[in-house]
Structures are given as structure tokens and as C-alpha cells.
Coordinates of C-alpha atoms in Angstrom, one line a residue:
M289 CA 56.6 39.0 -187.8
I290 CA 60.1 40.1 -188.6
D291 CA 61.5 42.7 -186.1
Y292 CA 63.6 44.9 -188.4
E293 CA 64.5 47.3 -185.6
Y294 CA 65.9 44.4 -183.6
A295 CA 67.9 43.2 -186.6
I296 CA 69.3 46.6 -187.2
G297 CA 70.1 47.1 -183.5
L298 CA 71.9 43.8 -183.5
L299 CA 74.4 44.9 -186.2
P300 CA 76.8 46.8 -183.8
T301 CA 76.7 43.9 -181.3
V302 CA 77.6 41.2 -183.9
T303 CA 80.2 43.3 -185.7
M304 CA 82.1 43.8 -182.5
N305 CA 83.4 40.2 -183.1
L306 CA 84.1 40.7 -186.8
S307 CA 87.8 41.4 -186.1
T308 CA 88.1 37.8 -184.6
T309 CA 86.6 36.4 -187.8
L310 CA 89.0 38.4 -190.0
W311 CA 92.0 37.5 -187.9
M312 CA 91.2 33.8 -188.2
T313 CA 90.7 34.2 -191.9
L314 CA 94.1 36.0 -192.3
G315 CA 96.0 33.5 -190.2
G316 CA 94.4 30.5 -191.9
L317 CA 95.1 32.1 -195.3
V318 CA 98.8 32.7 -194.7
L319 CA 99.2 29.1 -193.4
S320 CA 97.2 27.5 -196.2
L321 CA 99.0 29.4 -198.9
S322 CA 102.4 28.6 -197.5
L323 CA 101.7 24.9 -197.0
G324 CA 99.8 24.6 -200.2
L325 CA 102.8 25.9 -202.2
V326 CA 105.0 23.3 -200.5
L327 CA 102.6 20.5 -201.3
A328 CA 102.3 21.6 -204.9
L329 CA 106.1 21.7 -205.3
L330 CA 106.4 18.3 -203.7
K331 CA 104.0 16.8 -206.2
I332 CA 105.7 18.5 -209.1
T333 CA 109.4 17.9 -208.3
R334 CA 108.9 14.6 -206.4
P335 CA 112.0 14.8 -204.2
F336 CA 112.8 11.5 -202.3
H337 CA 109.3 10.2 -203.1
L338 CA 107.8 12.9 -200.8
H339 CA 105.0 13.3 -203.4
H340 CA 103.4 10.2 -201.8
F341 CA 103.1 12.1 -198.5
A342 CA 101.6 15.1 -200.4
D343 CA 99.1 12.8 -202.1
L344 CA 98.1 11.2 -198.7
Y345 CA 97.8 14.6 -197.1
I346 CA 95.6 16.0 -199.8
S347 CA 93.4 12.9 -199.9
F348 CA 92.8 13.0 -196.1
F349 CA 92.0 16.7 -195.8
R350 CA 89.8 16.8 -198.9
G351 CA 88.1 13.5 -198.0
S352 CA 86.9 14.3 -194.5
P353 CA 84.7 17.2 -193.2
L354 CA 86.4 20.3 -191.8
L355 CA 84.3 20.1 -188.6
V356 CA 85.6 16.6 -187.9
Q357 CA 89.2 17.7 -188.5
L358 CA 88.7 20.6 -186.1
F359 CA 87.4 18.3 -183.4
I360 CA 90.3 15.8 -184.0
F361 CA 92.8 18.6 -183.7
Y362 CA 91.3 20.4 -180.7
Y363 CA 89.7 17.6 -178.7
G364 CA 91.5 14.4 -179.9
L365 CA 95.2 15.2 -180.3
P366 CA 95.6 16.5 -176.7
Q367 CA 94.9 13.0 -175.6
L368 CA 98.0 11.9 -177.6
I369 CA 100.1 15.0 -177.1
P370 CA 99.2 16.5 -173.6
A371 CA 101.1 19.8 -174.4
M372 CA 98.4 20.6 -176.9
A373 CA 95.8 20.8 -174.2
E374 CA 97.1 24.3 -173.5
L375 CA 96.5 25.4 -177.1
P376 CA 94.0 28.4 -177.3
A377 CA 90.9 27.6 -179.2
I378 CA 91.4 30.4 -181.7
V379 CA 94.9 29.2 -182.5
A380 CA 93.5 25.7 -183.0
V381 CA 90.9 27.0 -185.5
I382 CA 93.6 29.0 -187.4
I383 CA 95.8 25.9 -187.7
G384 CA 92.9 23.7 -188.6
L385 CA 91.6 26.0 -191.3
G386 CA 95.2 26.4 -192.7
L387 CA 95.8 22.6 -192.8
H388 CA 92.4 22.0 -194.4
F389 CA 92.5 24.6 -197.2
A390 CA 96.1 23.9 -198.0
A391 CA 95.0 20.7 -199.6
Y392 CA 92.7 22.6 -202.0
M393 CA 95.0 25.5 -202.7
S394 CA 97.9 23.1 -203.5
E395 CA 95.9 21.6 -206.4
S396 CA 95.2 25.1 -207.8
M397 CA 98.9 26.0 -207.5
R398 CA 100.1 22.8 -209.0
A399 CA 97.8 23.2 -212.0
A400 CA 98.9 26.7 -212.5
I401 CA 102.6 25.8 -212.3
I402 CA 102.3 22.9 -214.7
G403 CA 100.4 25.3 -217.1
V404 CA 103.5 27.5 -217.5
H405 CA 105.3 26.5 -220.7
S406 CA 108.4 24.3 -220.2
G407 CA 110.3 26.7 -222.4
Q408 CA 110.3 29.2 -219.6
M409 CA 112.4 26.9 -217.3
E410 CA 114.7 26.1 -220.2
A411 CA 115.2 29.8 -220.9
A412 CA 116.0 30.3 -217.2
L413 CA 118.6 27.5 -217.2
S414 CA 120.2 28.8 -220.3
V415 CA 121.1 32.1 -218.7
G416 CA 122.7 30.4 -215.7
M417 CA 119.9 30.1 -213.2
T418 CA 119.4 27.0 -211.1
R419 CA 116.1 25.2 -211.2
A420 CA 115.2 26.6 -207.8
Q421 CA 115.9 30.2 -209.0
G422 CA 114.0 29.6 -212.2
M423 CA 111.0 28.3 -210.2
R424 CA 111.1 31.2 -207.8
R425 CA 111.8 34.0 -210.3
I426 CA 110.2 32.9 -213.5
I427 CA 107.6 30.1 -213.0
I428 CA 105.9 30.9 -209.8
P429 CA 105.3 34.6 -210.6
Q430 CA 103.6 33.6 -213.9
A431 CA 101.7 30.8 -212.2
A432 CA 100.4 33.1 -209.5
R433 CA 98.4 35.1 -212.1
V434 CA 96.7 31.9 -213.3
A435 CA 96.1 30.5 -209.9
F436 CA 94.8 33.8 -208.3
P437 CA 91.1 33.4 -209.1
G438 CA 90.9 29.9 -207.8
L439 CA 92.9 30.8 -204.7
M440 CA 90.5 33.7 -204.0
N441 CA 87.6 31.4 -204.2
N442 CA 89.3 29.1 -201.6
A443 CA 90.0 32.2 -199.5
I444 CA 86.3 33.1 -199.5
D445 CA 85.4 29.6 -198.5
L446 CA 87.9 29.8 -195.7
L447 CA 86.3 33.0 -194.5
K448 CA 82.9 31.4 -194.4
S449 CA 84.3 28.3 -192.7
T450 CA 85.3 30.4 -189.7
S451 CA 81.7 30.2 -188.7
L452 CA 82.6 26.7 -187.4
A453 CA 84.9 28.2 -184.8
F454 CA 82.0 28.6 -182.4
T455 CA 81.9 24.8 -182.0
L456 CA 85.3 25.1 -180.2
G457 CA 84.2 28.0 -178.0
V458 CA 85.6 30.9 -180.1
V459 CA 83.3 33.9 -179.9
E460 CA 83.2 35.3 -183.4
I461 CA 80.3 36.8 -185.3
M462 CA 78.4 33.4 -185.7
A463 CA 78.8 32.7 -182.0
R464 CA 77.7 36.2 -181.0
A465 CA 74.6 35.9 -183.3
Q466 CA 73.8 32.5 -181.7
M467 CA 74.1 33.9 -178.2
E468 CA 71.8 36.8 -179.1
A469 CA 69.3 34.4 -180.7
A470 CA 69.3 32.2 -177.6
S471 CA 68.6 35.1 -175.3
S472 CA 66.0 36.9 -177.4
F473 CA 64.4 33.9 -179.3
R474 CA 64.7 36.1 -182.4
F475 CA 66.5 33.4 -184.4
F476 CA 65.5 34.6 -187.9
E477 CA 66.7 38.1 -187.3
S478 CA 69.9 37.0 -185.6
Y479 CA 71.0 34.6 -188.3
L480 CA 69.9 36.9 -191.1
T481 CA 72.1 39.6 -189.6
V482 CA 75.2 37.4 -189.5
A483 CA 74.5 36.2 -193.0
L484 CA 74.3 39.8 -194.3
I485 CA 77.6 40.6 -192.6
Y486 CA 79.3 37.6 -194.2
W487 CA 77.8 38.6 -197.5
A488 CA 79.1 42.2 -197.2
V489 CA 82.6 40.9 -196.5
V490 CA 82.5 38.5 -199.4
V491 CA 81.3 41.3 -201.7
A492 CA 84.3 43.3 -200.6
C493 CA 86.6 40.4 -201.3
T494 CA 85.0 40.0 -204.8
W495 CA 85.7 43.7 -205.6
F496 CA 89.3 43.2 -204.4
Q497 CA 89.6 40.1 -206.6
K498 CA 88.4 41.9 -209.7
W499 CA 90.8 44.8 -209.1
A500 CA 93.8 42.5 -208.4
E501 CA 93.0 40.5 -211.6
K502 CA 93.1 43.6 -213.7
Q503 CA 96.5 44.6 -212.2
L504 CA 97.9 41.1 -212.8
N505 CA 96.7 41.0 -216.4
R506 CA 97.9 44.5 -217.3
A507 CA 101.2 43.1 -218.8
Y508 CA 99.2 40.6 -220.9
V509 CA 96.6 43.0 -222.4

């Protein structure tokens, strides 16, 4: 039988570590958005043939599992770079998430930037802007509106992927639920509780996405 009282009583215990999950999500999101934009611009502008590096990067991080990448980054690289042995596990998770999801976000950004009509850049150049200024002031703001839904989906996937952090010893909500399940043998209740917490956070993100899309589309209605 399902012990509903145990599941409800477990909520405060598990949510104590929710801040760790959210901090990892925020850190990974900032890194992935920044690196993703760089990769997208490298593929579009192709300076010094660096688009080949971007292609290789995206191919590797999209072509191998996130868990394997985390293990390589946290357990494998310290063998080659001893200084990385001092890296805290939570920092390793944030960097690993950022590197992984940058590969996906870069493709969303690239498609959105390419989708902006070429006449927009021509107009920017005609009023004396450089290509860099035109990209920063004209192209990217318009592309952001198109890319936003896809980037939000990537952000939600990133949030759920923080559940892998427990494999590196980070105590977040998944790790807390697993510890409670191991001590009480109430596996169903423990994992259902953590699933509902993730669900609630994702629902909040979805509401934010709908609100933000309305704000971004106001000028186009």
C-alpha cells in the first residue's frame, strides 16, 4: 500500500535541497547560453575556419550521453590535469551541463539568426553600422524572439538533467529522495515525491515561457 502520509511528510525534507538543483540549473543555463551563442556565430560567420571546431564540438556533445560526459569531466580529466582534482562536484556538474546543452542551444540560435531576413543586415550597414553592431543591435534581438521557445525547452531539459548530479556526490533533490528511500524502503513514495517536485518546477517554467512569449510578440501583433 502507498503511504500517503509518508510522501507528504517527505516533501519538506526533499525540498530543502531544491535550492541546490535551481543553482545548478541557473549556472548551467548561463554557461550554455553564452557558449551556445559563440558556437552559433562561429558557424554563421566562419572566421579562420573555426566553424570546423564548432561542428566537432556540437557533434561530440550531441553524440555522447550526458552521464558519460560528466564522468569524463569529473573523474577522467583530473588524471590528465591534476589541478582539476580539487574542483568541487557541484561546479563540475554546472560546467558539464553548460558544455552539453550549449551544443543544442547553438543550433536553435543559429537557425533563428539565419531566419532573420538578410535585408535587416543590409539596412544596418547602410546607416553606418559595422557587421558586429548590426548583429548585436538588429539581428540577435530579432532572432531571440524566434529562438526563445526552443531555448526554454532546452532549459527545462537542463533542469531535469540535474538529477544526474547525485552520481557525482552532489546532494540535490534526487539524491535526497534516494537517501530517504534507502533508509525507509519506501521507494515508490520517495521517487514519486521528487517527480512531483520536478513537475511543479517545470509547470512554473512553462507559465513563465507563455508570459515571456506574449511580451516578446507584443510588437508583432
